[in-house]
Every structure is written in structure tokens, then in C-alpha cells.
Short mmCIF file of C-alpha atoms in Angstrom, two decimals:
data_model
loop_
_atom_site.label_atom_id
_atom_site.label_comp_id
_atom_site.label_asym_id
_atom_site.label_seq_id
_atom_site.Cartn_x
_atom_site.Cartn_y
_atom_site.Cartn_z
CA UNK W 11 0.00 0.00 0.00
CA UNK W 12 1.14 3.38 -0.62
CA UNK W 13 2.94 4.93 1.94
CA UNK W 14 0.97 8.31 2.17
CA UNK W 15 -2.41 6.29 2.17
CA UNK W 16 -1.26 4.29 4.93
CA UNK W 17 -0.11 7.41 7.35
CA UNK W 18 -3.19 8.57 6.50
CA UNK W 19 -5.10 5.93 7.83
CA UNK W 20 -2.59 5.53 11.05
CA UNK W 21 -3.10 9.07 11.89
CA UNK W 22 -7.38 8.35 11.35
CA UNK W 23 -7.17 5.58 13.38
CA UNK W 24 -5.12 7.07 16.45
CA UNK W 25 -6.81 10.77 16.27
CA UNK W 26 -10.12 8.28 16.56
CA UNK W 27 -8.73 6.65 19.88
CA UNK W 28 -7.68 9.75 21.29
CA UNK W 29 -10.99 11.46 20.53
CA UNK W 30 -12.36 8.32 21.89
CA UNK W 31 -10.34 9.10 25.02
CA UNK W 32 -11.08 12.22 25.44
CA UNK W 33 -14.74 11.55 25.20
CA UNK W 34 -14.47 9.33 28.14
CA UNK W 35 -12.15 11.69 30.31
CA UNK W 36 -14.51 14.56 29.65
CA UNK W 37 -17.85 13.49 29.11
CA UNK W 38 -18.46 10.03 30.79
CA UNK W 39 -15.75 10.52 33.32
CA UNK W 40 -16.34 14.22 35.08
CA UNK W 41 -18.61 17.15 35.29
CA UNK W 42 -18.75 19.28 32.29
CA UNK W 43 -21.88 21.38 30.84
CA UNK W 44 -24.18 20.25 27.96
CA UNK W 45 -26.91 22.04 27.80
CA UNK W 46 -27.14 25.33 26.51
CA UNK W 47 -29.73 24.26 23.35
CA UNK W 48 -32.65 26.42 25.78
CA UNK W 49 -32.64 29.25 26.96
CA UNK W 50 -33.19 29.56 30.68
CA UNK W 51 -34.08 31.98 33.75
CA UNK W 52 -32.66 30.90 37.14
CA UNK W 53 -34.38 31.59 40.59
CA UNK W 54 -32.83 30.61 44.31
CA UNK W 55 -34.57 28.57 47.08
CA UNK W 56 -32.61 28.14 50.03
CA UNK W 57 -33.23 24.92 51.54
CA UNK W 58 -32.50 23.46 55.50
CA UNK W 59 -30.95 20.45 54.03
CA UNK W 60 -30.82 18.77 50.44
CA UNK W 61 -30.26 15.41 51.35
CA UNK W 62 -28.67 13.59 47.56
CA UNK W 63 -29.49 16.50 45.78
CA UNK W 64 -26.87 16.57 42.52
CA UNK W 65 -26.20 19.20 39.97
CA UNK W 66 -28.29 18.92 36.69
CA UNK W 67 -30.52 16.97 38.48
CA UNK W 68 -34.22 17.49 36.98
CA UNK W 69 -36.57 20.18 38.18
CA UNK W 70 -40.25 19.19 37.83
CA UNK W 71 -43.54 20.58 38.11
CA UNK W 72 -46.63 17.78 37.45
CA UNK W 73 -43.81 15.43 36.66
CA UNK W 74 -42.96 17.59 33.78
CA UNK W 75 -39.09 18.41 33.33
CA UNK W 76 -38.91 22.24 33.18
CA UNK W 77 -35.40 22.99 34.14
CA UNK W 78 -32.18 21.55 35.95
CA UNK W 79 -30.46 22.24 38.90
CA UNK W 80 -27.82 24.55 38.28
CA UNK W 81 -25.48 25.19 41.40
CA UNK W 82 -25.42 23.64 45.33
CA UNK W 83 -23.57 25.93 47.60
CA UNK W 84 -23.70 26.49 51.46
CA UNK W 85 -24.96 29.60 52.14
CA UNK W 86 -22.08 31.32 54.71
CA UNK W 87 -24.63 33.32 56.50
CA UNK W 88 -27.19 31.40 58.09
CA UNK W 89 -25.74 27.56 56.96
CA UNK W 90 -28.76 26.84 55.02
CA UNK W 91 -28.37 25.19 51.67
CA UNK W 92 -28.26 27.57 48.19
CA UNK W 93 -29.63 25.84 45.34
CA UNK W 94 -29.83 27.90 41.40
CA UNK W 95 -32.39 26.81 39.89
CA UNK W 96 -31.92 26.93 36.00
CA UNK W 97 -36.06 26.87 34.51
CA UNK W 98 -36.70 26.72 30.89
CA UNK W 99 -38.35 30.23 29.67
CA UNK W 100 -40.82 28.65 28.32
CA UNK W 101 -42.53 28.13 31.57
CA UNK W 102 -43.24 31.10 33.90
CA UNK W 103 -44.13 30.69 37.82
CA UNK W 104 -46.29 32.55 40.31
CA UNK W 105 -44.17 34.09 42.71
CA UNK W 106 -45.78 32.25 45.37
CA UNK W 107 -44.39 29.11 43.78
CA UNK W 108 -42.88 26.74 46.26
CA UNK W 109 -40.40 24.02 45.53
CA UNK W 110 -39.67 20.67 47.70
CA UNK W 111 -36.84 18.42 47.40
CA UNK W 112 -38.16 14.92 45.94
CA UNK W 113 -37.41 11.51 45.59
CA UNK W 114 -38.02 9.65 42.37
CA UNK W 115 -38.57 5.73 43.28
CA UNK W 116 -37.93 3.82 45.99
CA UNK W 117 -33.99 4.05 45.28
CA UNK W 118 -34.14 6.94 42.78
CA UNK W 119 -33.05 10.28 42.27
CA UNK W 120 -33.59 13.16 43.92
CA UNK W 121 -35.19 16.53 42.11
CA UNK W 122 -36.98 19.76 42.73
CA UNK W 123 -40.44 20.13 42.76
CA UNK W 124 -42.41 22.74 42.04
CA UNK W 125 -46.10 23.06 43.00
CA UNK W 126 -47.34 26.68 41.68
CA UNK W 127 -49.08 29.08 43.39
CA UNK W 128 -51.87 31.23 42.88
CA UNK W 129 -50.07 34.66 42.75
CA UNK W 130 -50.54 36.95 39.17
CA UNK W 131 -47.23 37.99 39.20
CA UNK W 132 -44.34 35.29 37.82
CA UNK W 133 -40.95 34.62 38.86
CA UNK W 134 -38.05 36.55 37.47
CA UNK W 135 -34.38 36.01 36.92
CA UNK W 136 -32.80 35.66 40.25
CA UNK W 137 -35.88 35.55 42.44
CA UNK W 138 -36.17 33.58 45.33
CA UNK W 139 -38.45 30.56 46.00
CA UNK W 140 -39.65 31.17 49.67
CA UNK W 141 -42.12 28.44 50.37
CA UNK W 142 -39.66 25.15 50.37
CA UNK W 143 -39.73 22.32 51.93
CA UNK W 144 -36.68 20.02 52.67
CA UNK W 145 -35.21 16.79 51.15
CA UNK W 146 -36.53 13.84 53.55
CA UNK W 147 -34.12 12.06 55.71
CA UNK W 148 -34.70 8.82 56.19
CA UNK W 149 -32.52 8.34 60.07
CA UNK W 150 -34.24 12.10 61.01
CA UNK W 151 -38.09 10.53 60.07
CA UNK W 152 -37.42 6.73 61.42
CA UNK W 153 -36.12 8.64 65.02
CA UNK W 154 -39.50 10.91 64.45
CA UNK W 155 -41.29 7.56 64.64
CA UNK W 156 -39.80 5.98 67.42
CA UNK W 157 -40.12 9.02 69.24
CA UNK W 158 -43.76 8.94 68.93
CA UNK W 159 -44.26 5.51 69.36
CA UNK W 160 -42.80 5.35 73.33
CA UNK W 161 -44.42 8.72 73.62
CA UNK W 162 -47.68 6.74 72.84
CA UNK W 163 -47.05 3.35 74.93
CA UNK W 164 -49.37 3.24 77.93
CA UNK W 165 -47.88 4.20 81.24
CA UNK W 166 -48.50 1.46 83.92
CA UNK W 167 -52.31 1.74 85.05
CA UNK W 168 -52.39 3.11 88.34
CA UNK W 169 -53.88 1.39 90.87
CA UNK W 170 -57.76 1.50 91.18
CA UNK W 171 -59.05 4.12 93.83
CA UNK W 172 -60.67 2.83 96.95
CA UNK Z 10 5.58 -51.24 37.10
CA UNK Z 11 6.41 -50.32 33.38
CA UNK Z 12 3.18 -48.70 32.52
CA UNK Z 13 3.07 -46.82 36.02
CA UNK Z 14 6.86 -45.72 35.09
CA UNK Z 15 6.10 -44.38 31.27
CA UNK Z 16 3.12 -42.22 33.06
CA UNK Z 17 6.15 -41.10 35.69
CA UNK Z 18 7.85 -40.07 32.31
CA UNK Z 19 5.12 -39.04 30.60
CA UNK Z 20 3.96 -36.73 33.37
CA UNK Z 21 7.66 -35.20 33.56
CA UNK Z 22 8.26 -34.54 29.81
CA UNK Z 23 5.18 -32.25 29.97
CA UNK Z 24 5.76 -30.54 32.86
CA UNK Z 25 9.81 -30.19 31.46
CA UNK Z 26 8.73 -28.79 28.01
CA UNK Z 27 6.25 -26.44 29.85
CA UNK Z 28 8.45 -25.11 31.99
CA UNK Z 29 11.24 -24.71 29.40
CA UNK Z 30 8.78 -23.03 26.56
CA UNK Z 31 7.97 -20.65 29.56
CA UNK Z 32 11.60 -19.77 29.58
CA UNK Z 33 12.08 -19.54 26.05
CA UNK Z 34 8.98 -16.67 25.56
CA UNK Z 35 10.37 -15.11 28.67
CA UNK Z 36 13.67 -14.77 27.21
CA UNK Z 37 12.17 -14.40 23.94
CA UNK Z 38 10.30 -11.07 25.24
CA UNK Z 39 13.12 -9.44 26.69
CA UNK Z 40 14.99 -9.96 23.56
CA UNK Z 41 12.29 -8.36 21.46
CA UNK Z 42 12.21 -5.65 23.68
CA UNK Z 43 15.99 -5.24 23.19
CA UNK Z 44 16.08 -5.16 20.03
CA UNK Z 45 12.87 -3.21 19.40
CA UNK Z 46 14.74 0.36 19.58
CA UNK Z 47 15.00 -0.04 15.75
CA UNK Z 48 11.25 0.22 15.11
CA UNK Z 49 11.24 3.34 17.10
CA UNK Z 50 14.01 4.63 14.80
CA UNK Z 51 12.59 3.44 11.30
CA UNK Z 52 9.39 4.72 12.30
CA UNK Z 53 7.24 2.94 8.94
CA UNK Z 54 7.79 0.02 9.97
CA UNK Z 55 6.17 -0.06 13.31
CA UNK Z 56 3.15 2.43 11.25
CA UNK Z 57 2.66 -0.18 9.15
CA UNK Z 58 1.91 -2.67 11.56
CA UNK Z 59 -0.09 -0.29 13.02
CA UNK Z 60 -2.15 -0.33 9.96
CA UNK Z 61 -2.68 -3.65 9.86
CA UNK Z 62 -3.32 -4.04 13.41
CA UNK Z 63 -5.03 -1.31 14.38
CA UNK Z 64 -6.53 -0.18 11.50
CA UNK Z 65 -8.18 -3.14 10.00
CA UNK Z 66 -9.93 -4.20 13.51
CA UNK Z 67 -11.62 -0.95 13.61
CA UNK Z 68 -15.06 -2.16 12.14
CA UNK Z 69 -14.81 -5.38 14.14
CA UNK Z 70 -14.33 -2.99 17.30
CA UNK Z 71 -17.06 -0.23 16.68
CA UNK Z 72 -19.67 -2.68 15.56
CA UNK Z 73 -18.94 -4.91 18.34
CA UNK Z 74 -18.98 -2.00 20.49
CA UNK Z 75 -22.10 -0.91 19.80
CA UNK Z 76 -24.03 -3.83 20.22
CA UNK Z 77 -22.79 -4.87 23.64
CA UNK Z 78 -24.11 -1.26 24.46
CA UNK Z 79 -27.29 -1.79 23.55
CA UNK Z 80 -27.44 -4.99 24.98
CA UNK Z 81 -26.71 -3.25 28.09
CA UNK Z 82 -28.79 -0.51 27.43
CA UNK Z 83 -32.22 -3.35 27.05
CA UNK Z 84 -30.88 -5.68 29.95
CA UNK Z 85 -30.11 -2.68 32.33
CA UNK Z 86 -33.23 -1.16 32.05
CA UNK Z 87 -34.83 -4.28 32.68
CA UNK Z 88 -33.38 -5.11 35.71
CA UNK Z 89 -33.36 -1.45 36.83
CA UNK Z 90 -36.86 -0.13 36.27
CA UNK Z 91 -37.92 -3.30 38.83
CA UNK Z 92 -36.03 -1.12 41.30
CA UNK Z 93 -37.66 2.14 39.82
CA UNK Z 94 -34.25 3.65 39.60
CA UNK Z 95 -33.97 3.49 35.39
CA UNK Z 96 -32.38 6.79 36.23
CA UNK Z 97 -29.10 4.84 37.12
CA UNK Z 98 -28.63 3.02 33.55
CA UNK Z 99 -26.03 5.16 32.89
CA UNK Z 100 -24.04 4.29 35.87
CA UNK Z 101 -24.55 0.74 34.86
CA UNK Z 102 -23.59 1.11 30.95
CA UNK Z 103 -20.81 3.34 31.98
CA UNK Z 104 -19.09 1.85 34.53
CA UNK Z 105 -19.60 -2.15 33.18
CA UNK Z 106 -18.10 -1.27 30.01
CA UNK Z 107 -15.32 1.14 31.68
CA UNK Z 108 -13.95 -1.25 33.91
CA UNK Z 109 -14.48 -4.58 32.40
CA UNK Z 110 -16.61 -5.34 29.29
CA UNK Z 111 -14.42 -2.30 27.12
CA UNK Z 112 -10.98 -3.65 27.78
CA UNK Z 113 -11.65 -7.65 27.86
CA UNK Z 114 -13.59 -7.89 24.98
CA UNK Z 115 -11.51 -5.49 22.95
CA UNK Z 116 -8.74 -7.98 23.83
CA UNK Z 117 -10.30 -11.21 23.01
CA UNK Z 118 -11.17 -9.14 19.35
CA UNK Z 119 -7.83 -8.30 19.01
CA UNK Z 120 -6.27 -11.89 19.38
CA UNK Z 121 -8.78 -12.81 17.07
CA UNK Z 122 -8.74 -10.62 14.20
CA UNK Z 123 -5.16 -9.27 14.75
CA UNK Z 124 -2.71 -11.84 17.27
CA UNK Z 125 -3.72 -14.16 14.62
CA UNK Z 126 -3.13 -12.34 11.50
CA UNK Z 127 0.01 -11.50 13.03
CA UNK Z 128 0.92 -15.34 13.98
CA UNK Z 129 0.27 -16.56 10.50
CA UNK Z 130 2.23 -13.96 9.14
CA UNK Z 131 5.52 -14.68 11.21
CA UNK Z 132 5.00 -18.23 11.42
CA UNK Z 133 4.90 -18.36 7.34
CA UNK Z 134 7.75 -16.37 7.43
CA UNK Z 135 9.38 -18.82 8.79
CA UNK Z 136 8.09 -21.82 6.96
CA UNK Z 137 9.65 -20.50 4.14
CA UNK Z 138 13.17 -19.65 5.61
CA UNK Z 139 12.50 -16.36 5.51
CA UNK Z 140 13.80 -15.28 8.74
CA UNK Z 141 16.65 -17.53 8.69
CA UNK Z 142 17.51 -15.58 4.95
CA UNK Z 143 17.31 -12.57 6.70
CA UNK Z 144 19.55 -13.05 9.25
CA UNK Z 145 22.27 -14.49 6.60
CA UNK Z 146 22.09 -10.74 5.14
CA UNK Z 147 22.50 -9.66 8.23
CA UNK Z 148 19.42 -8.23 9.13
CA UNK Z 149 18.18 -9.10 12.82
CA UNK Z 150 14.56 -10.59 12.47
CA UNK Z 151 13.67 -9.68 15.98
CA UNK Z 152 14.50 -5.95 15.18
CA UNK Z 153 12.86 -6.23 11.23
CA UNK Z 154 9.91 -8.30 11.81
CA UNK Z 155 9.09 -9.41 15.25
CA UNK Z 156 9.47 -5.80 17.38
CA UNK Z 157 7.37 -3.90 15.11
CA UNK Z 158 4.50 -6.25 15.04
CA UNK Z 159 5.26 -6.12 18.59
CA UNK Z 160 4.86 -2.25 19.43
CA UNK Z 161 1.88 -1.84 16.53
CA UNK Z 162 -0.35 -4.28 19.09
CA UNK Z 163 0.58 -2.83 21.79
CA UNK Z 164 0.05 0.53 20.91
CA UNK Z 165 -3.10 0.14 18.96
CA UNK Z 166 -5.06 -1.84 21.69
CA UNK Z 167 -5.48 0.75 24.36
CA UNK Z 168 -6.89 3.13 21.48
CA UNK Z 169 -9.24 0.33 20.49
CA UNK Z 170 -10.64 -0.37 23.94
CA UNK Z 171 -10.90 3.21 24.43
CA UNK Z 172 -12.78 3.34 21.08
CA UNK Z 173 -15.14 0.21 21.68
CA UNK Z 174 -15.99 1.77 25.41
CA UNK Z 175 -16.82 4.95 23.54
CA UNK Z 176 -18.82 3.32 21.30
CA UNK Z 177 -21.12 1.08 24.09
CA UNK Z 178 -21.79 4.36 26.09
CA UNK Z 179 -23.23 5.57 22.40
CA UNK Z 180 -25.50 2.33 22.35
CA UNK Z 181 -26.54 2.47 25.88
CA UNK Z 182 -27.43 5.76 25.38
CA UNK Z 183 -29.23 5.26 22.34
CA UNK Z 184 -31.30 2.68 23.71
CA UNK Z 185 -31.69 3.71 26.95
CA UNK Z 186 -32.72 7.52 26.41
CA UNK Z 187 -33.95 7.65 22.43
CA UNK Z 188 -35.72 4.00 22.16
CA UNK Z 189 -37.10 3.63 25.52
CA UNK Z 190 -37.25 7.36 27.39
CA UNK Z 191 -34.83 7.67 30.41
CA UNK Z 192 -34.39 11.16 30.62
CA UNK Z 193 -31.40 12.41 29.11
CA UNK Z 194 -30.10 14.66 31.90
CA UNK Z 195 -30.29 12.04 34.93
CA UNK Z 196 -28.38 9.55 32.23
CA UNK Z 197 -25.48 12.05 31.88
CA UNK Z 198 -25.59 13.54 35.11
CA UNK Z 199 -25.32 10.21 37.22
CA UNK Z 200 -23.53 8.97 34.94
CA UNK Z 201 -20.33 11.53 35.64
CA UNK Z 202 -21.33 12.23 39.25
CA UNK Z 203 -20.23 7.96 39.40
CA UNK Z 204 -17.77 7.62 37.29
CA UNK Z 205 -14.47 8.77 38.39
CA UNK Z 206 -11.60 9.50 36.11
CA UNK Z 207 -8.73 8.14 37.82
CA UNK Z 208 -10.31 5.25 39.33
CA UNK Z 209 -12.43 3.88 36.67
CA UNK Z 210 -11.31 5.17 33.34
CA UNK Z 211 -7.18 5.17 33.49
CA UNK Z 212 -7.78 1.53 35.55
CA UNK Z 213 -9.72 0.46 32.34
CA UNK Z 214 -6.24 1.75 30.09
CA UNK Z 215 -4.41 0.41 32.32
CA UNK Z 216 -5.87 -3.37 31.96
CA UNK Z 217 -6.25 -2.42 27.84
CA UNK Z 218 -2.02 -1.44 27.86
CA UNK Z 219 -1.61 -5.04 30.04
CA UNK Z 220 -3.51 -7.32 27.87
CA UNK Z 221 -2.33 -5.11 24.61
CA UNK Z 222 1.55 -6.40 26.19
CA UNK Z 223 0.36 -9.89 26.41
CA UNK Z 224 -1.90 -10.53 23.65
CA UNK Z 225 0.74 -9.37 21.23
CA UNK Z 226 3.76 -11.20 22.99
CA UNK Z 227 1.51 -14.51 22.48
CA UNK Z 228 1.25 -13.30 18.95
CA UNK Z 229 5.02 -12.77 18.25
CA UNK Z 230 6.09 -15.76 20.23
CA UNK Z 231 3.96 -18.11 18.82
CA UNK Z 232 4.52 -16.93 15.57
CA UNK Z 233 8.59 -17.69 15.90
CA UNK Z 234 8.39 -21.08 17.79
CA UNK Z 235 6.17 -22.92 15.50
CA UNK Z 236 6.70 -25.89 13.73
CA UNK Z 237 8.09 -24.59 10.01
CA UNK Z 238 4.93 -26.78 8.39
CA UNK Z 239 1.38 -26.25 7.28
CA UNK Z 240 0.39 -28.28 10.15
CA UNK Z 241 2.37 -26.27 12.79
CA UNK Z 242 1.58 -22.77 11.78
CA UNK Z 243 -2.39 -23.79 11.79
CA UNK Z 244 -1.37 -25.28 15.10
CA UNK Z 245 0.22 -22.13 16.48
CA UNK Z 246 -2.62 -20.05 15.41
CA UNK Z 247 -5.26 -22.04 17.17
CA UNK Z 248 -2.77 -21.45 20.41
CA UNK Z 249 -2.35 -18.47 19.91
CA UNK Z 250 -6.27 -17.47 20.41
CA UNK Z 251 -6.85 -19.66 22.79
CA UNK Z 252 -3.97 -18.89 25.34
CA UNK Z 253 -4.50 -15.29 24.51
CA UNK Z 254 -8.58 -15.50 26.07
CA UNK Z 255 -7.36 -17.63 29.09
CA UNK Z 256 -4.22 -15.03 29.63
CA UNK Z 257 -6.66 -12.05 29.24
CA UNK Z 258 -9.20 -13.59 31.36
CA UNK Z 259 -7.07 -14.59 33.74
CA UNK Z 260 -4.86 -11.47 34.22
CA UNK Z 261 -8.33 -9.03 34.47
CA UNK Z 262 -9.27 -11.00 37.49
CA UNK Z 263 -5.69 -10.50 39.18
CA UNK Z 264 -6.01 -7.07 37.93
CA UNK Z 265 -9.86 -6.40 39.17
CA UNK Z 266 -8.68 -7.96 42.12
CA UNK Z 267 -5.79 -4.92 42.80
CA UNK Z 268 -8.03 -1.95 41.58
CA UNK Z 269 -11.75 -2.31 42.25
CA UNK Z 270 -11.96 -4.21 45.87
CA UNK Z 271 -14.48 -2.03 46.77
CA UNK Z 272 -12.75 -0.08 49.79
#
């Protein structure tokens, strides 16, 4: 085979592993952004705790997808948990909107829901959620239970009056 | 007595012959790799084997590739939507072909379409005194023939299991988000929040560079020790398939056994 044909080829055949590579470093292997195909507005809720919340996770509202998580940060003044919230503008939302921290499944993922409210004014860029409701954790509600339950065993009957 | 005796013998020969064949591609190896500096300095040779090598198994590769992912993509989902977490079939796709799937059946591909090829090639070679007319000119077969046959394997295979991983995540993906409806952002995003670069990816080259090493010695050796007759190069190609799956096999349980032990 001729010798230009065949370096040709070679160099095909490794740029194709290293793209390969690359794909699997940067795109399988670690965080890096895909979207960008919508346009979006983003809002804050500030949330006690977010249990598994992940970026990009799914933000829902009737179990319609209409946005993403964008950032998780702890916010420095009062500890509570900062969460962006990146929303498709396609959808607008009362400003008396408030979003809850969800669980998909039994073993599933955890989103952002958003029930709307009744309000005639919408959410803008960089509002803030203020109705939320925290991620539930599963140790905090089974010690909620037990709690209760010896709260609600019967203390020994007393004995009967004469 | 006799027949307990020539079963004695028997049992010795093998075990002799084994152990001295053993030695042989031992020393065999190192001598290849002393002698391979020349392929690094006439560079076309070793591209050329690269060619043929690499090259050629790329359809095998892809199309293989792709259909293990979407047999992962159908049998993940299966399994996973009875836990309701469908979510997590890119974890699954992902990480099965990263770690395991990518570089092991890549290998067993390789020895098939190219440790073969290779085998044939070398073992004709010296069925018709090729290699023994080369070294009357003077010409060192090790450092002509054997080394860059050699270095083309072992360069090409990490780039192919790299390519066929590549390839599975693209039919897991197709599959699992465009056939059957996982949503595309939870496949992604678990995906990379799971899989970790330098634990699951470079531990994936890592085992493709290993078997790429072995598959290709087996090749090369294989290739140079067989009998210099129809029979014995068809002999030495069989071998060299089959010891090449039961080395890969074997090593990517010694090596799953060092990286991923779960702690």
C-alpha cells in the first residue's frame, strides 16, 4: 500500500482513539456542561438540608421536566443550603411558587419540585423561591417515629381508687 | 511397574517442556524488547503494523462496540426499572463497560482478528526460511519483523478499547434515552457524578495497555516457535487465540482484584 495512504489511515485511526479518550475523560468521566440548546431563567430557594441532591438533576412541576439544577452551595450566613435553579423560559411561575426536594422511586433520584401558586405575578431572573420544603431524611423521620411511638405506649395503670 | 513408570515419564516430559517453553517466551520477550529500539528509529515500519493491526480491527471494534451497548442498554433497564431507579442506567452502561466489558472484549477481538493475522504472518515467514535468509544478510529478524508487530499491538489496543468503550456508552445511550425514554439529563448527570476518572477510566487503560503487552507477545512468540509446516503454523494459530482469552481472562481478574476491591 502506498505509503501516504497508509499514514493517512494511522493518523485516522489514532486521532479516533484519542478522541475516543477524550470523550471518556470529559464526558463520561467528570462534570462538564451540555446544555445550553434552551434558553433559561434561574431563581434561588434556600433549603435546610438537600439530602442527595446533585447538579443537573431534573426540576419538575406535574412530573414535567422544566429545568435543571444549576449550582449547590452552602450559604455562609445562616448555613442553610443555596440551590440555582436553572427553569426553561418557556414556563413562567407565580411568585408564590414553592419548591420541595423529591425523591423519584424507591432508590431513585432526587429533584426539585415545584407546586405553583396562585399569585398573578411570575418569577423573574434571580428571584427567590420562599415556600420550600426540605429533602426527607430517612434516620431524622425513622427517630420521628420511634419518638412517637414510646411517647404513645401506655404508662403502667395506676392502681384502682378505693 | 512399566506402565506406572512411562506415566512417571510421561507426566515429567510435559511438565519439562512447559516449563522450558515458559523460559524460552520469557527470554524471547526481553529480547524483542531489546532489540525493538530499531522500530522506534525506522518509524514505517512499526506504522505499518499499526495499519494492519489497528486499522483493520476498527469495524470489528465499533460494531462490536455498539451492540454490547445496547445490549446493556435493554438488559439494564430491565433489571433497573424493577427497582424504579432506570435513572441509574447510565451508571450501569458506563461503569460495566469502563472497567471490564471495554478492555476484555476489545482484547479477546484483538487476538482474534489481529494476534492471529500477526501469527500466520511470522510463522509463514518462517516456513519458508524467511527469517533464517534474513539473518544471513544480516538483518536481525527480531529488530525487522518481530518488534514492530510487537509495538503496533501494543500501541493500537489501548486506542481500540478506548474506542469500543466509547462506542457502548453511544448504544446504551441510544437505547436507553432515544428507544425507551430515560431522561437524558439524569443519564449524563449520574452517569459523571459515578464515574471517576482516575479510578475507573485510566484503571480500564491500564488493563487495555496489560492485555495489549500480552496478547501481542503470544502473537510474536507463537509466531517464531512454531513448527516450520502447514500443520504447525495452523497449530500455532489455534494457540495463539486460545492462550491469549485464558491469559486475558485470567490477568483481568488479578487485575480487578488490585483496583476495584471495593474499599
Amino acid at each position: 500500500m502506498n505509503r501516504t495512504t497508509l499514514d493517512l489511515w494511522v493518523g485516522f485511526f489514532v486521532a479516533l482513539g484519542i478522541a475516543a479518550l477524550i470523550f471518556l475523560a470529559t464526558k463520561v468521566g467528570s462534570y462538564s456542561d451540555i446544555s445550553g440548546s434552551h434558553t433559561t431563567y434561574s431563581v434561588k430557594a434556600y433549603f435546610k438540608n438537600i439530602g442527595g441532591l446533585k447538579p443537573r438533576a431534573p426540576v419538575k412541576s406535574a412530573g414535567v421536566v422544566v429545568g435543571r439544577v444549576g449550582r449547590i452551595r452552602l450559604n455562609k450566613q445562616d448555613y442553610t443550603a443555596y440551590v440555582r435553579l436553572d427553569i426553561d423560559s418557556d414556563y413562567a411561575f407565580p411568585t408564590d411558587t414553592s419548591a420541595a426536594i423529591l425523591t423519584s422511586g424507591l432508590l431513585g433520584e432526587q429533584y426539585v419540585g415545584l407546586v405553583p401558586g396562585a399569585d398573578d405575578e411570575t418569577l423573574k431572573k434571580d428571584d427567590i423561591i420562599k415556600i420550600t420544603q426540605d429533602a426527607v431524611v430517612l434516620e431524622n423521620l425513622i427517630g420521628q417515629f420511634m419518638f412517637n411511638k414510646a411517647a404513645e405506649t401506655p404508662t403502667p395503670a395506676p392502681a384502682p381508687a378505693h | 511397574m512399566n506402565v506406572l513408570l512411562k506415566i512417571l515419564r510421561t507426566m515429567g516430559a510435559a511438565t519439562v517442556n512447559g516449563v522450558w517453553r515458559l523460559g524460552f517466551a520469557a527470554r524471547f520477550f526481553l529480547a524483542v524488547l531489546r532489540y525493538s529500539g530499531q522500530s522506534f528509529l525506522r518509524l514505517p515500519l512499526t506504522i505499518r503494523e499499526l495499519f494492519f493491526s489497528g486499522v483493520l480491527s476498527l469495524l470489528i471494534i465499533l460494531v462490536s462496540g455498539l451492540f454490547v451497548g445496547l445490549v446493556l442498554g435493554l438488559q439494564g433497564y430491565d433489571i433497573l426499572q424493577r427497582f424504579g431507579s432506570s435513572d441509574a442506567l447510565g451508571i450501569m452502561v458506563a461503569l460495566s463497560l469502563l472497567r471490564e466489558l471495554g478492555p476484555v472484549i476489545a482484547a479477546i477481538l484483538f487476538a482474534s482478528r489481529a494476534g492471529s493475522a500477526i501469527t500466520a504472518e511470522i510463522g509463514l515467514m518462517k516456513t519458508t526460511e524467511q527469517l533464517e535468509a534474513m539473518d544471513m544478510m544480516a538483518v536481525n529478524p527480531l529488530a525487522r519483523v518481530v518488534a514492530p508487530r510487537f509495538w503496533g499491538g501494543v500501541i493500537s489496543m489501548p486506542l481500540l478499547a478506548a474506542m469500543f468503550s466509547a462506542m457502548g456508552i453511544f448504544g446504551g445511550w441510544l437505547i436507553g434515552v432515544v428507544v425507551i425514554g430515560v431522561d437524558d439529563g439524569a443519564f449524563w448527570s449520574q452517569m459523571r457524578a459515578a464515574v471517576r476518572f482516575e479510578h475507573d477510566v485510566l484503571n480500564g487503560i491500564i488493563k487495555s495497555f496489560v492485555f495489549g503487552v500480552t496478547v501481542s507477545w503470544i502473537a510474536v512468540f507463537e509466531g517464531y516457535d512454531c513448527h516450520p509446516t502447514a500443520e504447525g503454523v495452523s497449530r500455532a494459530i489455534t494457540r495463539t487465540v486460545v492462550y491469549s482469552a485464558l491469559a486475558i481472562l485470567a490477568l483481568d481478574f488479578v487485575l480487578t482484584s488490585f483496583m476495584f476491591r471495593g474499599i
